[in-house]
Amino acid sequence: MVQEIELRIQTPKEELFLEWLRKNASYKSDTHQVDYYLDKIVNPNFYFDTNNKLQSDYWLRIRLSNGIFILCLKKVHRDEKGNYLYSDEYETEISNPDNTLKIYENLGYYKAIVVNKHRQEWEYKDFIIAFDQVRELGNFFEIELKANNTTYEKGKNKIEKFLASILKKNYILSKCGYPSLIYHLNNSKI
């Protein structure tokens, strides 16, 4: 299990941040990822919070990335007000995604949301920085702490300090994950 402390942002200073990454960080990968988020038909894990935003405390997904399939469960931790703090992340590679999907379908799951994105990734000191071009949503940066043996607040503050050193306050913090954003985008068109 990995404890995932990350922030997702959008910025009008996208090119500035990308140029900074090219000059200062170690380039790691360029991938195309398709994520299939699964939910139960009966007793679903997905729910709507008080702001009518799609949430889940258990995000189950199958990711296709460069010909490799990975099954992942993210168990969400929230504060006393229900706000997202961090996730415990469990991953394993799967060799037969079709049969894996059939197993979940027979257990009452369905493919609820698909996230299709192009991701470039860098490492800099204690951070993994991803630049995501998400179909239907636009561009985002995800900044994740590599060494996460710290509290959520300390980790979040470390990420914010890093962002401020490059972007000042020229960014918007995303309060939702890609599945929630895609769900709301697609359902607002109805």
mmCIF file of C-alpha atoms in Angstrom:
data_model
loop_
_atom_site.group_PDB
_atom_site.id
_atom_site.type_symbol
_atom_site.label_atom_id
_atom_site.label_comp_id
_atom_site.label_asym_id
_atom_site.label_seq_id
_atom_site.Cartn_x
_atom_site.Cartn_y
_atom_site.Cartn_z
ATOM 1 C CA MET A 1 0.000 0.000 0.000
ATOM 2 C CA VAL A 2 1.174 3.481 -0.877
ATOM 3 C CA GLN A 3 -0.166 6.614 0.808
ATOM 4 C CA GLU A 4 -0.823 9.117 -1.954
ATOM 5 C CA ILE A 5 -0.539 12.817 -1.076
ATOM 6 C CA GLU A 6 -1.022 14.931 -4.188
ATOM 7 C CA LEU A 7 -2.542 18.144 -5.484
ATOM 8 C CA ARG A 8 -4.078 18.643 -8.918
ATOM 9 C CA ILE A 9 -3.987 22.116 -10.443
ATOM 10 C CA GLN A 10 -4.713 24.100 -13.567
ATOM 11 C CA THR A 11 -2.730 27.221 -14.382
ATOM 12 C CA PRO A 12 -2.691 29.985 -17.000
ATOM 13 C CA LYS A 13 1.128 29.731 -16.626
ATOM 14 C CA GLU A 14 1.189 26.230 -18.134
ATOM 15 C CA GLU A 15 4.081 26.950 -20.514
ATOM 16 C CA LEU A 16 6.123 28.555 -17.738
ATOM 17 C CA PHE A 17 5.708 25.458 -15.563
ATOM 18 C CA LEU A 18 6.498 23.086 -18.446
ATOM 19 C CA GLU A 19 9.634 25.061 -19.307
ATOM 20 C CA TRP A 20 10.709 24.987 -15.660
ATOM 21 C CA LEU A 21 10.216 21.205 -15.593
ATOM 22 C CA ARG A 22 12.224 20.719 -18.794
ATOM 23 C CA LYS A 23 15.143 22.711 -17.330
ATOM 24 C CA ASN A 24 15.104 21.509 -13.718
ATOM 25 C CA ALA A 25 13.429 18.109 -13.390
ATOM 26 C CA SER A 26 14.271 14.601 -14.624
ATOM 27 C CA TYR A 27 11.965 13.542 -17.448
ATOM 28 C CA LYS A 28 10.585 10.057 -16.736
ATOM 29 C CA SER A 29 7.849 9.060 -19.149
ATOM 30 C CA ASP A 30 5.343 9.861 -21.860
ATOM 31 C CA THR A 31 2.276 7.616 -21.819
ATOM 32 C CA HIS A 32 -1.270 7.298 -23.040
ATOM 33 C CA GLN A 33 -3.571 6.051 -20.270
ATOM 34 C CA VAL A 34 -7.163 4.879 -20.356
ATOM 35 C CA ASP A 35 -8.770 4.381 -16.958
ATOM 36 C CA TYR A 36 -11.989 2.399 -16.521
ATOM 37 C CA TYR A 37 -13.624 3.259 -13.193
ATOM 38 C CA LEU A 38 -15.939 0.558 -11.911
ATOM 39 C CA ASP A 39 -18.867 0.882 -9.555
ATOM 40 C CA LYS A 40 -21.446 -1.507 -8.135
ATOM 41 C CA ILE A 41 -24.927 -1.560 -9.620
ATOM 42 C CA VAL A 42 -26.469 -2.365 -6.221
ATOM 43 C CA ASN A 43 -25.140 -0.459 -3.191
ATOM 44 C CA PRO A 44 -22.816 1.738 -5.278
ATOM 45 C CA ASN A 45 -19.624 3.256 -3.892
ATOM 46 C CA PHE A 46 -20.279 6.483 -5.817
ATOM 47 C CA TYR A 47 -22.344 9.128 -4.038
ATOM 48 C CA PHE A 48 -23.032 12.863 -4.192
ATOM 49 C CA ASP A 49 -21.691 15.192 -1.501
ATOM 50 C CA THR A 50 -23.475 18.266 -0.137
ATOM 51 C CA ASN A 51 -22.206 20.281 -3.155
ATOM 52 C CA ASN A 52 -23.716 17.692 -5.529
ATOM 53 C CA LYS A 53 -20.211 16.517 -6.567
ATOM 54 C CA LEU A 54 -19.655 12.858 -7.377
ATOM 55 C CA GLN A 55 -17.533 11.202 -4.686
ATOM 56 C CA SER A 56 -16.414 7.749 -3.674
ATOM 57 C CA ASP A 57 -14.497 6.400 -0.737
ATOM 58 C CA TYR A 58 -13.375 3.432 -2.871
ATOM 59 C CA TRP A 59 -12.246 4.214 -6.421
ATOM 60 C CA LEU A 60 -11.784 0.925 -8.288
ATOM 61 C CA ARG A 61 -10.151 1.173 -11.702
ATOM 62 C CA ILE A 62 -8.440 -0.770 -14.444
ATOM 63 C CA ARG A 63 -5.756 1.263 -16.222
ATOM 64 C CA LEU A 64 -4.336 0.556 -19.661
ATOM 65 C CA SER A 65 -0.953 2.244 -20.019
ATOM 66 C CA ASN A 66 1.489 1.369 -22.821
ATOM 67 C CA GLY A 67 0.089 -2.151 -23.185
ATOM 68 C CA ILE A 68 0.145 -2.887 -19.436
ATOM 69 C CA PHE A 69 -3.048 -3.350 -17.426
ATOM 70 C CA ILE A 70 -3.123 -2.403 -13.744
ATOM 71 C CA LEU A 71 -5.920 -3.005 -11.255
ATOM 72 C CA CYS A 72 -6.051 -0.281 -8.600
ATOM 73 C CA LEU A 73 -8.111 0.483 -5.544
ATOM 74 C CA LYS A 74 -7.848 3.922 -3.941
ATOM 75 C CA LYS A 75 -9.269 4.034 -0.412
ATOM 76 C CA VAL A 76 -10.021 7.667 0.382
ATOM 77 C CA HIS A 77 -9.425 9.307 3.754
ATOM 78 C CA ARG A 78 -11.440 12.406 4.616
ATOM 79 C CA ASP A 79 -11.438 15.017 7.359
ATOM 80 C CA GLU A 80 -14.334 15.459 9.817
ATOM 81 C CA LYS A 81 -16.171 17.632 7.256
ATOM 82 C CA GLY A 82 -15.886 15.002 4.527
ATOM 83 C CA ASN A 83 -13.151 16.791 2.566
ATOM 84 C CA TYR A 84 -10.594 14.655 0.739
ATOM 85 C CA LEU A 85 -7.243 14.307 2.510
ATOM 86 C CA TYR A 86 -5.318 11.466 0.861
ATOM 87 C CA SER A 87 -5.730 7.929 -0.476
ATOM 88 C CA ASP A 88 -4.268 4.555 0.308
ATOM 89 C CA GLU A 89 -3.434 3.051 -3.071
ATOM 90 C CA TYR A 90 -3.311 -0.679 -3.813
ATOM 91 C CA GLU A 91 -2.132 -1.754 -7.289
ATOM 92 C CA THR A 92 -1.370 -4.972 -9.086
ATOM 93 C CA GLU A 93 -0.639 -5.788 -12.700
ATOM 94 C CA ILE A 94 -3.203 -8.000 -14.423
ATOM 95 C CA SER A 95 -2.523 -10.225 -17.409
ATOM 96 C CA ASN A 96 -6.090 -10.700 -18.611
ATOM 97 C CA PRO A 97 -8.158 -7.500 -18.381
ATOM 98 C CA ASP A 98 -11.156 -8.974 -20.233
ATOM 99 C CA ASN A 99 -11.541 -11.789 -17.715
ATOM 100 C CA THR A 100 -10.887 -9.378 -14.848
ATOM 101 C CA LEU A 101 -13.734 -7.177 -16.102
ATOM 102 C CA LYS A 102 -15.971 -10.253 -16.468
ATOM 103 C CA ILE A 103 -15.206 -11.216 -12.851
ATOM 104 C CA TYR A 104 -16.219 -7.757 -11.659
ATOM 105 C CA GLU A 105 -19.298 -7.689 -13.912
ATOM 106 C CA ASN A 106 -20.401 -11.018 -12.410
ATOM 107 C CA LEU A 107 -19.919 -9.500 -8.947
ATOM 108 C CA GLY A 108 -22.300 -6.671 -9.898
ATOM 109 C CA TYR A 109 -19.895 -3.978 -11.133
ATOM 110 C CA TYR A 110 -20.080 -1.987 -14.361
ATOM 111 C CA LYS A 111 -17.787 0.435 -16.230
ATOM 112 C CA ALA A 112 -19.119 3.727 -14.891
ATOM 113 C CA ILE A 113 -16.584 6.302 -16.114
ATOM 114 C CA VAL A 114 -13.744 6.312 -18.647
ATOM 115 C CA VAL A 115 -10.810 8.752 -18.322
ATOM 116 C CA ASN A 116 -8.620 9.056 -21.415
ATOM 117 C CA LYS A 117 -5.413 11.051 -21.051
ATOM 118 C CA HIS A 118 -1.910 11.708 -22.326
ATOM 119 C CA ARG A 119 0.571 11.990 -19.443
ATOM 120 C CA GLN A 120 4.123 13.313 -19.286
ATOM 121 C CA GLU A 121 5.948 12.776 -16.017
ATOM 122 C CA TRP A 122 8.971 14.325 -14.295
ATOM 123 C CA GLU A 123 10.738 13.860 -10.953
ATOM 124 C CA TYR A 124 12.175 16.718 -8.947
ATOM 125 C CA LYS A 125 13.537 16.199 -5.425
ATOM 126 C CA ASP A 126 10.624 14.783 -3.371
ATOM 127 C CA PHE A 127 8.014 15.289 -6.099
ATOM 128 C CA ILE A 128 6.530 13.435 -9.039
ATOM 129 C CA ILE A 129 4.988 15.975 -11.402
ATOM 130 C CA ALA A 130 2.616 14.856 -14.132
ATOM 131 C CA PHE A 131 1.271 16.986 -16.968
ATOM 132 C CA ASP A 132 -2.056 15.481 -18.041
ATOM 133 C CA GLN A 133 -3.940 16.320 -21.198
ATOM 134 C CA VAL A 134 -7.344 14.838 -20.394
ATOM 135 C CA ARG A 135 -9.816 14.271 -23.200
ATOM 136 C CA GLU A 136 -12.964 16.358 -22.607
ATOM 137 C CA LEU A 137 -11.436 18.259 -19.639
ATOM 138 C CA GLY A 138 -8.251 20.015 -20.700
ATOM 139 C CA ASN A 139 -4.798 20.195 -19.125
ATOM 140 C CA PHE A 140 -3.812 19.629 -15.507
ATOM 141 C CA PHE A 141 -0.694 19.184 -13.408
ATOM 142 C CA GLU A 142 -0.595 16.603 -10.624
ATOM 143 C CA ILE A 143 2.091 17.093 -8.005
ATOM 144 C CA GLU A 144 2.628 14.102 -5.713
ATOM 145 C CA LEU A 145 5.007 13.610 -2.813
ATOM 146 C CA LYS A 146 7.384 10.669 -3.404
ATOM 147 C CA ALA A 147 8.430 10.331 0.235
ATOM 148 C CA ASN A 148 5.132 10.379 2.039
ATOM 149 C CA ASN A 149 5.985 9.397 5.594
ATOM 150 C CA THR A 150 4.473 12.668 6.804
ATOM 151 C CA THR A 151 1.065 13.999 7.771
ATOM 152 C CA TYR A 152 -1.347 15.150 5.110
ATOM 153 C CA GLU A 153 -1.103 18.801 6.212
ATOM 154 C CA LYS A 154 2.705 18.811 6.134
ATOM 155 C CA GLY A 155 2.720 17.083 2.749
ATOM 156 C CA LYS A 156 0.142 19.480 1.307
ATOM 157 C CA ASN A 157 2.108 22.469 2.624
ATOM 158 C CA LYS A 158 5.310 21.122 1.060
ATOM 159 C CA ILE A 159 3.577 20.788 -2.328
ATOM 160 C CA GLU A 160 2.046 24.278 -2.057
ATOM 161 C CA LYS A 161 5.429 25.781 -1.173
ATOM 162 C CA PHE A 162 6.949 24.079 -4.228
ATOM 163 C CA LEU A 163 4.152 25.396 -6.478
ATOM 164 C CA ALA A 164 4.468 28.931 -5.073
ATOM 165 C CA SER A 165 8.204 28.932 -5.820
ATOM 166 C CA ILE A 166 7.426 28.533 -9.532
ATOM 167 C CA LEU A 167 3.886 29.789 -10.124
ATOM 168 C CA LYS A 168 3.404 32.195 -7.200
ATOM 169 C CA LYS A 169 -0.390 32.055 -6.783
ATOM 170 C CA ASN A 170 -1.164 31.626 -10.493
ATOM 171 C CA TYR A 171 -2.981 28.311 -10.226
ATOM 172 C CA ILE A 172 -6.355 26.869 -9.344
ATOM 173 C CA LEU A 173 -6.542 23.853 -7.079
ATOM 174 C CA SER A 174 -8.879 21.168 -8.403
ATOM 175 C CA LYS A 175 -11.139 19.820 -5.659
ATOM 176 C CA CYS A 176 -12.267 16.807 -7.701
ATOM 177 C CA GLY A 177 -10.589 13.886 -9.409
ATOM 178 C CA TYR A 178 -10.843 13.235 -13.135
ATOM 179 C CA PRO A 179 -13.712 10.718 -12.785
ATOM 180 C CA SER A 180 -15.860 13.274 -10.920
ATOM 181 C CA LEU A 181 -15.020 16.058 -13.377
ATOM 182 C CA ILE A 182 -15.866 13.862 -16.399
ATOM 183 C CA TYR A 183 -19.069 12.624 -14.786
ATOM 184 C CA HIS A 184 -20.278 16.177 -14.130
ATOM 185 C CA LEU A 185 -19.225 17.394 -17.575
ATOM 186 C CA ASN A 186 -21.096 14.575 -19.316
ATOM 187 C CA ASN A 187 -24.189 14.848 -17.131
ATOM 188 C CA SER A 188 -24.429 18.629 -17.434
ATOM 189 C CA LYS A 189 -24.900 18.171 -21.209
ATOM 190 C CA ILE A 190 -28.096 16.170 -20.744
#
